[in-house]
Amino acid sequence: MEAKSQLLFSTLFLFFVSLHANTLQTYVVQLHPHGVISSLFTSKLHWHLSFIEQTLSSEEDPSSRLLYSYHSAMEGFAAQLTRSELESLQKLPDVIAIRPDRRLQVQTTYSYKFLGLSPTNGGAWYESQFGHGSIIGVLDTGIWPESPSFDDHGMPPVPKKWRGVCQEGQSFNSSNCNRKLIGARFFTKGHRVASTTVSPNIIQEYVSPRDSTGHGTHTSSTAAGTSVSMASVLGNAGGVARGMAPGAHIAVYKVCWFNGCYSSDILAAMDVAIRDGVDVLSLSLGGFPLPLFDDSIAIGSFRAMEHGISVVCAAGNNGPLQSSVANIAPWIATVGASTIDRRFPAIVRMADGGLLYGESMYPGNQFSKTEKELDLIYVTGGDGGSEFCLKGSLPIAEVRGKMVVCDRGVNGRAEKGQVVKEAGGAAMILANTEINLEEDSVDVHVLPATLVGFAESVRLKVYINSTRRARARIIFGGTVIGRSRAPAVAQFSARGPSLYTPTILKPDVIAPGVNIIAAWPQNLGPSSLPEDNRRVNFTVMSGTSMACPHVSGITALIRSAHPKWSPAAIKSAIMTTADGNDHFGKPIMDGNKPPAVFAIGAGHVNPEKAINPGLIYDITPDEYVTHLCTLGYTESEIFTITHRNVSCYENLRMNRGFSLNYPSISVVFKHGKKSTMIRRRLTNVGSPNSIYSVKVTAPEDVEMRIKPQRLIFKYVNQSLIYRIWIISRKRMTKDRMSFAQGQLAWVHSGNSSFYRVRSPISVTWK
Ligand SMILES: *[C@@H]1O[C@H](CO)[C@@H](O)[C@H](O)[C@H]1NC(C)=O
Ligand SMILES: *[C@@H]1O[C@H](CO)[C@@H](O)[C@H](O)[C@H]1NC(C)=O
Ligand SMILES: *[C@@H]1O[C@H](CO)[C@@H](O)[C@H](O)[C@H]1NC(C)=O
Ligand SMILES: *[C@@H]1O[C@H](CO)[C@@H](O)[C@H](O)[C@H]1NC(C)=O
Ligand SMILES: *[C@@H]1O[C@H](CO)[C@@H](O)[C@H](O)[C@H]1NC(C)=O
Ligand SMILES: *[C@@H]1O[C@H](CO)[C@@H](O)[C@H](O)[C@H]1NC(C)=O
């Protein structure tokens, strides 16, 4: 999910209203897994086809309507049906849910150093042997296998358990896989049938695992790219590029195409990936939040989790909108985006002497360099969108030779540069609007350019208005590291509270997602524009898409160090060791205010600590089922998600006072409720004879009591339970919703070890 599309909601709605009664539409049909046992069919495929056969009104071959038959991520199939066929299908026995196919969107040389990983000094990379032997499955736009980041020099052999393939296709054959890239497949059926009715295939795209857009190459190398020295983007940010788990293997599942990523294709990829034997699934994609029983990713990942596979997803780029966080299932690690402390200053000096801070990756700023002063122009008033520099909107006579101001939004950032260049403009200033505020995602522009924040853009426009001949120059300042406060929350990073499951705090963590440098296809320009003839092995991108694979890589590191840990244990290790403070020791900021837990979750990932967390909060698959009961889901909704037949009445009677053993704490007081008791269970994965004591910062207007105050672990693997009473002291007014936050940490300082196992707490009144 790249930080571009504010238009996601409207495009999806347009897509749904264009349906007519007789047009074919793709549906994902979920079946009762016991049905096949009682039926007479020789294979699941035949059984699935029989459902289509029963609903077709004509003599058509049912297999012409079938897109996928699913077995592992879900029991069921994807098929194209008309409205009336859908209605008759709904009436058949063993059909438990039908969902229309849904379109989702795809949402470094330096970030590993920023996260404190070092290849030489022992630590997490040493303990995990760089993620040795773990397999990360990346669901994305494919991969550019020739990139030096996927060289398999020094990689261990393909793990014996691996059952995947290297699927051949356009410009991709089995020799493109190696010991780094051990598997590659593509899933195009859902996309293909949807795209013929939505828009013609205008973009050249490889029908194979080969990446046409660069996104998947970038995310795969962020998760597990090998070390590449002398990596730079046209001279910017030179250094060693390396993924988070350079010793891990990559398996690529191409599910995203120019038109988006369809849930039928995503589910097919998860279905196969579970059988292939991946250890981690990395999904840098998503849409708007959905209830768990309507969300194919939530359903497929429940099955993956039961198989011991960790699922890591992007939180989405619709921040700072409240409750925009997607991929909210508690068995998923949901990752928001943070900034890192690497900057590419490109300052605007206006002719009146005023300076505006901006950033850019134009190759001019490889070294400090001052461009010449130019006339400034901001073209407004027309109806062609000239203030946004839309294609063809700029009057060439007015723009030629000038520095053009373009507002952010509507079209891509780099595309605006191309539009200015085509109109004869000599330079560009990209001006943030209220939507982006001071968020600075840099691009590799095709002409001298910089991006300024909202406050600067207001000053710039006032200056342009104040004089008859506005002039300015750009001063490029090279690559600057370590001087700015970081990490901070990225403006676009999706925020909680979770719309459908507010008792689970989401996102879980944040990780670097702004201006991330990673591998890039060798036939694409660094700006992604078709007109860009420059060639690079690395480029810069921003989005929660870039944050997600950082956590996928860290997950692989922990898995290699602790092969028996469950996905919940690994996620707990990442969450309870995450940092709440930035590198200056001050609370991580969200714009100009300290962030709410709804922006950062447990905090900013810290892989060095996560590899050795001391204690973990583990969760069994059964406990997730009980949790779904406590959410008030119906038994059929729970069945849809878990494929388990559960009586919530019985389940909750057996598990009185149940609370999910989640590593963060989120309490909702509604209907005047004033207190609650929560239970948590900690397991010792540190040293025997460890004593932990609790340190609490209670949220405002809340009293907290914890029993016991000390946990004495005699053995490794020993589990101990504690209870938290949370009592509201707030004088309720008729206000709208209100929030408060705090934290709780179990701290052990032994002779040679120090552990701090921290959980954020959020309280919501409504
Ligand atoms: C795969 O492609 C490469 C390069 O295009 C070619 O040299 C090789 O012979 C091909 N291998 C197979 C098995 O087709
Ligand atoms: C610039 O001046 C015009 C006309 O006086 C006015 O409409 C516009 O709001 C001004 N813009 C800014 C950014 O001050
Ligand atoms: C990209 O990497 C390949 C293989 O290592 C190398 O041959 C090529 O020169 C690199 N391209 C650039 C633009 O650095
Ligand atoms: C599911 O549970 C219900 C009630 O406990 C029971 O009647 C039914 O037979 C069960 N179905 C299956 C397929 O296990
Ligand atoms: C802890 O449990 C794990 C998994 O059951 C086991 O592999 C490990 O040996 C145990 N460690 C100790 C010290 O008992
Ligand atoms: C600290 O070290 C001493 C001496 O080696 C040992 O007796 C004691 O048990 C240790 N304490 C802890 C908390 O590990």
Short mmCIF file of C-alpha atoms in Angstrom, two decimals, residues 347-513:
data_model
loop_
_atom_site.label_atom_id
_atom_site.label_comp_id
_atom_site.label_asym_id
_atom_site.label_seq_id
_atom_site.Cartn_x
_atom_site.Cartn_y
_atom_site.Cartn_z
CA ILE A 347 15.67 23.80 0.87
CA VAL A 348 13.78 26.50 -1.01
CA ARG A 349 15.31 29.95 -0.72
CA MET A 350 12.78 32.56 -1.79
CA ALA A 351 14.09 35.79 -3.31
CA ASP A 352 12.89 37.72 -0.24
CA GLY A 353 15.43 35.73 1.78
CA GLY A 354 12.90 33.36 3.39
CA LEU A 355 13.87 29.68 3.65
CA LEU A 356 11.47 26.75 3.42
CA TYR A 357 12.63 23.32 4.56
CA GLY A 358 11.94 20.63 2.00
CA GLU A 359 13.20 17.18 1.06
CA SER A 360 14.00 15.49 -2.22
CA MET A 361 16.01 12.77 -3.79
CA TYR A 362 16.75 14.48 -7.05
CA PRO A 363 20.21 13.24 -8.06
CA GLY A 364 21.38 16.85 -7.74
CA ASN A 365 21.54 16.40 -4.00
CA GLN A 366 24.17 13.71 -4.07
CA PHE A 367 26.50 16.51 -3.01
CA SER A 368 25.53 19.86 -1.62
CA LYS A 369 24.54 21.98 -4.56
CA THR A 370 22.63 25.19 -5.15
CA GLU A 371 20.45 25.39 -8.24
CA LYS A 372 20.03 28.70 -10.00
CA GLU A 373 17.27 31.13 -9.10
CA LEU A 374 14.12 30.80 -11.20
CA ASP A 375 10.77 32.53 -11.58
CA LEU A 376 8.13 30.87 -9.44
CA ILE A 377 4.65 30.08 -10.67
CA TYR A 378 1.58 28.51 -9.09
CA VAL A 379 -1.14 28.07 -11.69
CA THR A 380 -4.61 28.13 -10.14
CA GLY A 381 -8.10 28.92 -11.27
CA GLY A 382 -8.49 26.70 -14.32
CA ASP A 383 -10.69 23.61 -14.16
CA GLY A 384 -7.99 21.25 -15.47
CA GLY A 385 -6.41 20.76 -12.04
CA SER A 386 -3.34 22.89 -12.79
CA GLU A 387 -2.74 23.45 -9.05
CA PHE A 388 -2.20 19.67 -8.83
CA CYS A 389 -0.20 19.63 -12.08
CA LEU A 390 -2.49 17.06 -13.68
CA LYS A 391 -1.47 15.81 -17.09
CA GLY A 392 -1.96 18.46 -19.77
CA SER A 393 -3.18 21.11 -17.30
CA LEU A 394 -0.18 23.44 -17.34
CA PRO A 395 -0.08 26.30 -19.90
CA ILE A 396 3.27 25.85 -21.63
CA ALA A 397 3.68 29.58 -22.41
CA GLU A 398 3.40 30.49 -18.73
CA VAL A 399 5.36 27.62 -17.29
CA ARG A 400 8.37 27.38 -19.60
CA GLY A 401 11.69 27.76 -17.81
CA LYS A 402 10.04 28.34 -14.43
CA MET A 403 9.87 26.67 -11.04
CA VAL A 404 6.31 25.33 -10.76
CA VAL A 405 4.41 24.83 -7.50
CA CYS A 406 2.21 21.71 -7.49
CA ASP A 407 -0.18 20.77 -4.69
CA ARG A 408 -0.01 17.20 -3.44
CA GLY A 409 -2.90 14.88 -4.10
CA VAL A 410 -4.94 13.32 -6.93
CA ASN A 411 -2.04 12.18 -9.15
CA GLY A 412 1.30 10.65 -8.12
CA ARG A 413 4.07 12.79 -6.68
CA ALA A 414 6.69 11.80 -9.26
CA GLU A 415 4.12 12.08 -12.05
CA LYS A 416 3.67 15.78 -11.26
CA GLY A 417 7.37 16.25 -11.94
CA GLN A 418 6.99 14.61 -15.33
CA VAL A 419 3.99 16.86 -16.14
CA VAL A 420 6.01 19.97 -15.25
CA LYS A 421 8.92 18.73 -17.32
CA GLU A 422 6.69 18.05 -20.33
CA ALA A 423 5.26 21.57 -20.08
CA GLY A 424 8.78 22.98 -20.24
CA GLY A 425 9.10 23.77 -16.54
CA ALA A 426 12.63 23.79 -15.11
CA ALA A 427 11.98 22.80 -11.49
CA MET A 428 9.14 21.90 -9.13
CA ILE A 429 8.06 22.49 -5.57
CA LEU A 430 5.60 19.89 -4.30
CA ALA A 431 3.40 21.53 -1.70
CA ASN A 432 1.74 19.46 1.01
CA THR A 433 -1.90 20.20 1.84
CA GLU A 434 -3.79 19.81 5.13
CA ILE A 435 -4.07 16.10 4.40
CA ASN A 436 -0.31 15.49 4.46
CA LEU A 437 0.75 18.27 6.87
CA GLU A 438 4.50 17.91 7.38
CA GLU A 439 4.83 14.34 6.09
CA ASP A 440 7.73 14.14 3.65
CA SER A 441 7.81 11.07 1.41
CA VAL A 442 10.63 11.69 -1.03
CA ASP A 443 10.79 10.54 -4.63
CA VAL A 444 13.47 10.31 -7.26
CA HIS A 445 12.18 13.13 -9.44
CA VAL A 446 12.86 13.60 -13.15
CA LEU A 447 13.78 17.28 -12.68
CA PRO A 448 15.15 19.40 -9.81
CA ALA A 449 12.38 19.29 -7.22
CA THR A 450 11.62 19.37 -3.54
CA LEU A 451 8.67 18.64 -1.29
CA VAL A 452 7.65 21.10 1.42
CA GLY A 453 5.29 20.63 4.35
CA PHE A 454 1.92 22.31 4.75
CA ALA A 455 3.15 25.20 6.93
CA GLU A 456 5.89 25.93 4.37
CA SER A 457 3.49 25.67 1.48
CA VAL A 458 1.24 28.33 3.07
CA ARG A 459 4.26 30.64 3.46
CA LEU A 460 5.31 29.94 -0.12
CA LYS A 461 1.90 30.88 -1.50
CA VAL A 462 1.70 34.01 0.60
CA TYR A 463 5.08 35.02 -0.83
CA ILE A 464 3.99 34.32 -4.40
CA ASN A 465 0.89 36.45 -3.80
CA SER A 466 2.85 39.28 -2.25
CA THR A 467 5.09 40.15 -5.16
CA ARG A 468 4.83 40.75 -8.88
CA ARG A 469 7.80 38.58 -9.70
CA ALA A 470 8.30 35.71 -7.29
CA ARG A 471 11.62 33.92 -7.56
CA ALA A 472 13.30 31.06 -5.69
CA ARG A 473 16.10 28.53 -5.84
CA ILE A 474 16.52 25.03 -4.41
CA ILE A 475 19.55 24.22 -2.27
CA PHE A 476 20.22 20.50 -2.18
CA GLY A 477 21.89 19.37 1.03
CA GLY A 478 22.95 15.77 0.40
CA THR A 479 22.02 12.89 2.71
CA VAL A 480 21.88 13.76 6.40
CA ILE A 481 21.68 11.12 9.12
CA GLY A 482 20.99 11.28 12.84
CA ARG A 483 20.15 14.94 13.33
CA SER A 484 16.37 14.81 13.39
CA ARG A 485 14.07 13.27 15.97
CA ALA A 486 13.10 9.79 14.92
CA PRO A 487 11.31 7.53 14.87
CA ALA A 488 8.08 9.50 14.62
CA VAL A 489 4.69 8.33 13.41
CA ALA A 490 4.18 8.70 9.65
CA GLN A 491 1.26 10.99 8.95
CA PHE A 492 -0.35 8.45 6.58
CA SER A 493 -0.02 5.49 8.95
CA ALA A 494 -3.47 4.10 9.79
CA ARG A 495 -4.78 4.75 13.31
CA GLY A 496 -6.88 2.81 15.78
CA PRO A 497 -9.03 2.18 17.62
CA SER A 498 -9.99 -0.90 15.71
CA LEU A 499 -13.41 -0.33 14.20
CA TYR A 500 -14.74 -3.85 14.76
CA THR A 501 -12.70 -5.25 17.64
CA PRO A 502 -11.95 -2.30 19.95
CA THR A 503 -10.91 -4.62 22.79
CA ILE A 504 -7.76 -5.48 20.81
CA LEU A 505 -5.38 -2.54 20.46
CA LYS A 506 -4.35 -2.02 16.81
CA PRO A 507 -1.96 -1.37 15.15
CA ASP A 508 0.32 -3.71 17.11
CA VAL A 509 3.61 -1.93 16.39
CA ILE A 510 5.20 0.60 14.07
CA ALA A 511 8.29 0.05 11.93
CA PRO A 512 10.22 2.16 9.39
CA GLY A 513 7.99 3.04 6.45
#
